[in-house]
Coordinates of C-alpha atoms in Angstrom, one line a residue:
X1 CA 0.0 0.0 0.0
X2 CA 1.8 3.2 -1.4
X3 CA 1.1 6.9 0.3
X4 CA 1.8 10.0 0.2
X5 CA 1.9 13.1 2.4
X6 CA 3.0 16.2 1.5
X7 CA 3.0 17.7 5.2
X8 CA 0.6 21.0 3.6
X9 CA 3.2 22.0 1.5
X10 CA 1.6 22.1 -1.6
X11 CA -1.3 24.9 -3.2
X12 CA -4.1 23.1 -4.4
X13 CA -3.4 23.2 -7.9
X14 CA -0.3 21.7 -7.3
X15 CA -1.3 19.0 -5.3
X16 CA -3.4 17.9 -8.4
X17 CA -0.8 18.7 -10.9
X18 CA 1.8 16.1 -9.1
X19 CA -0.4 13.5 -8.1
X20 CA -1.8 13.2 -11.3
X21 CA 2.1 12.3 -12.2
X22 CA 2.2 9.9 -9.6
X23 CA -0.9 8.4 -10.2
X24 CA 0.2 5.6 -12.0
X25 CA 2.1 4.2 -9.2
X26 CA -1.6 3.7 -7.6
X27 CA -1.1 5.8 -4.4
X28 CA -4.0 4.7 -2.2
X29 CA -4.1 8.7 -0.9
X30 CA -2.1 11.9 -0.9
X31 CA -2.1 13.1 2.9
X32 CA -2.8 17.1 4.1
X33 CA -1.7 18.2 0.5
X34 CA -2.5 21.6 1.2
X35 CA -3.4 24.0 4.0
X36 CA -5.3 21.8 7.1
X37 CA -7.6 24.5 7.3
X38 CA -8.3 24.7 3.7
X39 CA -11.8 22.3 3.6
X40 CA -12.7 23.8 0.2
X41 CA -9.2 23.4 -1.1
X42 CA -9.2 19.9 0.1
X43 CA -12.7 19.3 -1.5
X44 CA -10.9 20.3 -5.2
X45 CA -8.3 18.2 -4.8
X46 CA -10.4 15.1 -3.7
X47 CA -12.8 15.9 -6.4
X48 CA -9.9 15.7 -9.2
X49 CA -8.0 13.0 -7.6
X50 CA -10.6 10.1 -6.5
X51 CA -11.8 9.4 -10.3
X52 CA -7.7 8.7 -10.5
X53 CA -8.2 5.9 -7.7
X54 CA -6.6 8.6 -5.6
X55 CA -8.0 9.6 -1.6
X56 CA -7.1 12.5 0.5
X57 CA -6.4 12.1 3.6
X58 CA -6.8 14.4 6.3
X59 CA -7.5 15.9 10.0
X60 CA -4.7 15.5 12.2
X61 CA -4.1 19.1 12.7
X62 CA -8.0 19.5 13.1
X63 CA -9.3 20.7 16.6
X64 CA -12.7 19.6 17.1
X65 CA -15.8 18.2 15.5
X66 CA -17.2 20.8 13.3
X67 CA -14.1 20.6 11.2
X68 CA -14.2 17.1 10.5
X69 CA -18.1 17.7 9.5
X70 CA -17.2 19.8 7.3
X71 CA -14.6 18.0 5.6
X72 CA -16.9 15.0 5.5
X73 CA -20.1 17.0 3.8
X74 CA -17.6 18.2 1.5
X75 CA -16.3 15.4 0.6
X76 CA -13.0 16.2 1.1
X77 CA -11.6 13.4 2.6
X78 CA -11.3 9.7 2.0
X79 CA -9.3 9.0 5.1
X80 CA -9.8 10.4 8.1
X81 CA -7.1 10.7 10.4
X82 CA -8.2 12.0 14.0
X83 CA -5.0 12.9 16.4
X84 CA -6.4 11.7 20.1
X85 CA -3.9 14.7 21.3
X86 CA -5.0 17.5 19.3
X87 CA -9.2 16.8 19.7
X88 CA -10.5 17.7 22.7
X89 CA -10.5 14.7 24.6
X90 CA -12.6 11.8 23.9
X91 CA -16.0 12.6 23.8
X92 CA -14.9 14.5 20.8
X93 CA -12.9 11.6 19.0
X94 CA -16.3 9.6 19.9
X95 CA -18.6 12.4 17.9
X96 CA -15.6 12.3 14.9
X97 CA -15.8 8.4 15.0
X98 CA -19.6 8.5 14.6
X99 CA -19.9 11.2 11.7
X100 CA -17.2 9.0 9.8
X101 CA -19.4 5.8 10.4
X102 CA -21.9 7.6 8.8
X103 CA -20.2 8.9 6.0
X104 CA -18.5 5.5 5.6
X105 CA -15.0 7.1 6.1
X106 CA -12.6 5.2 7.3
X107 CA -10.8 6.6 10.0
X108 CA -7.0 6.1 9.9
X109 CA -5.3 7.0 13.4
X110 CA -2.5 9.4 13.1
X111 CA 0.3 8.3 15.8
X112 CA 3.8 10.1 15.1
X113 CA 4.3 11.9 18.7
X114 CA 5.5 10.4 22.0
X115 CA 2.7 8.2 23.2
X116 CA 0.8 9.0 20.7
X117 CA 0.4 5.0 19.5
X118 CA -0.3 4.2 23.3
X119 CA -3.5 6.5 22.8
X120 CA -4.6 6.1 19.2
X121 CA -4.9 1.9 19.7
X122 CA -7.6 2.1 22.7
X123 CA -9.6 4.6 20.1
X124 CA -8.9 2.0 16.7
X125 CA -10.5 -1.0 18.6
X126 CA -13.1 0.7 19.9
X127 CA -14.3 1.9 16.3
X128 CA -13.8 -1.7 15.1
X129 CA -15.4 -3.4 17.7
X130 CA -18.3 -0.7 18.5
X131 CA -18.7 1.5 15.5
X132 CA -16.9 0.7 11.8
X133 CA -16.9 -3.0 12.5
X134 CA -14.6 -3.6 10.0
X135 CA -11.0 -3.3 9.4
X136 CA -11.2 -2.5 5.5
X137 CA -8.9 0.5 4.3
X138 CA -7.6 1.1 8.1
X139 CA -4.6 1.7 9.1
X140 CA -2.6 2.6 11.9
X141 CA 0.6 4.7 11.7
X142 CA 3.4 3.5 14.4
X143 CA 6.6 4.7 14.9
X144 CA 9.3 2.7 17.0
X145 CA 10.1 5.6 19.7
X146 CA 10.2 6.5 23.0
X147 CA 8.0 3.7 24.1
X148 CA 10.5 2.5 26.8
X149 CA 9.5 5.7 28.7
X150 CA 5.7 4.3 29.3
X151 CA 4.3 2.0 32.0
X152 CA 2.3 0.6 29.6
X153 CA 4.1 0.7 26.0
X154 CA 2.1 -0.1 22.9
X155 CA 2.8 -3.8 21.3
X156 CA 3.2 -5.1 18.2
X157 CA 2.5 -8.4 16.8
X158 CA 5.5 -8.6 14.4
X159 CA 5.4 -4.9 13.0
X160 CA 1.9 -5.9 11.5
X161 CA -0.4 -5.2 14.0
X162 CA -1.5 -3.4 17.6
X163 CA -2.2 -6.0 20.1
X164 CA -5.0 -5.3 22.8
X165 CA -3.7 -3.5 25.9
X166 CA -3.9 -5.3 29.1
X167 CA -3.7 -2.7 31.4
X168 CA -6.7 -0.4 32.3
X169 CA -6.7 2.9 31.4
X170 CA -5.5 4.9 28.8
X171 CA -1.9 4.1 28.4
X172 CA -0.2 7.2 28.5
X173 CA 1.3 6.6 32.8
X174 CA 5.1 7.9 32.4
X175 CA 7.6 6.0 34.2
X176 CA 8.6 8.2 37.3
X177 CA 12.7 7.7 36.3
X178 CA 11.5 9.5 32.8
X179 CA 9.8 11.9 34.1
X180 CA 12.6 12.9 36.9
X181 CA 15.1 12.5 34.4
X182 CA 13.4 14.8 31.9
X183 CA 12.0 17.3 34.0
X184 CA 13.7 20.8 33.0
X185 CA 15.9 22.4 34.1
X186 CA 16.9 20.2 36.8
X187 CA 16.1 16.8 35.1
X188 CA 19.5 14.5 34.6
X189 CA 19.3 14.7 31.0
X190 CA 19.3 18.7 30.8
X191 CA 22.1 18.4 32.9
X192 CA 23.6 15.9 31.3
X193 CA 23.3 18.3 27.9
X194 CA 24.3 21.5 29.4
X195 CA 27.5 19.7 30.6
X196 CA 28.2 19.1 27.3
X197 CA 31.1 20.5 25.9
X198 CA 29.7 20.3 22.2
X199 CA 26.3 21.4 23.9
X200 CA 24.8 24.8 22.6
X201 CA 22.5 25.1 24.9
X202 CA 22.6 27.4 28.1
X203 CA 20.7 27.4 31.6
X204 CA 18.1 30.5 31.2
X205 CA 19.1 32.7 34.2
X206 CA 17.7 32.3 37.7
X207 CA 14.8 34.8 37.0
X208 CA 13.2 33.1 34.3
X209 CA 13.2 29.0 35.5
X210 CA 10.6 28.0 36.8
X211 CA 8.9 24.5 38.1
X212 CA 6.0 23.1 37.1

């Protein structure tokens, strides 16, 4: 399964203009192409692109619900890619997960920040075992990094798939030893980088640290 994401890079007309090039490599989708904000825009390019066999795929810089439903009436996505971090909270993902159910979106995780996969797997099954009920066209993106600082890390059944958590909860516990260790200023890996001879980086002055 080839994809694409141009990180909103591209203008609109461009984003058709280059898919169309790479078209006959059979992307499945070209994700955020253009501006996030940019429904209409995205609506343009989905219109020109899907006859191609081409989806967008979009919404992981999208803040809440009424952005999604207008992406979904406008038909601007294909793949919907909620980020559990950047809604607000769960009752919203829930509302998101619904409206793509409806629309028969399917809804593709995004998971690329620190415990980001440790959150977005609790939200894939449930839409698979209490909404979509299927697993057709979904994905979830995983990246291999910083799990070791999590009580309960995200696991993978041979790079192919997320196994069920066992824990309760949401996954996202830090280990204390992270959190003391990362805690700035005073954390033992600022210290350790300040020490640094190669380091560029400087203790603010006393005025401005604070604790959290």
């Amino acid at each position: 399964m080839l994809m694409v994401d141009a990180n909103q890079r591209w203008e609109v007309s461009t984003s058709i203009e280059w898919m169309k090039k790479l078209a006959c490599f059979k992307p499945a989708w070209i994700e955020e192409p253009t501006s996030p904000d940019d429904i209409l825009g995205h609506a343009v390019i989905a219109k020109a692109l899907n006859p191609l066999g081409i989806g967008v795929a979009t919404g992981e810089q999208c803040q809440n619900r009424v952005m999604f439903k207008q992406f979904l009436q406008a038909g601007a996505m294909q793949f919907c890619q909620i980020d559990s971090c950047r809604l607000g909270g769960v009752n919203e993902i829930l509302a998101v997960l619904l409206m793509a159910k409806k629309f028969n979106i399917p809804v593709c995780p995004h998971a690329g920040g620190v415990g980001l996969c440790e959150v977005v797997q609790h939200l894939a099954f449930f839409d698979y075992i209490c909404v979509s009920g299927t697993l057709e066209n979904r994905v979830i993106e995983y990246v291999d990094h910083l799990h070791e600082h999590f009580e309960y890390p995200c696991v993978m059944q041979k790079y192919t798939s997320f196994m069920p958590p066992e824990a309760p909860g949401y996954s996202t516990q830090l280990k204390q030893e992270s959190i003391s260790a990362y805690t700035y200023p005073n954390g033992s890996a600022w210290k350790d980088l300040f020490a640094s001879s190669s380091s560029k980086f400087q203790l603010p002055p006393p005025d401005v640290m604070y604790s959290v």
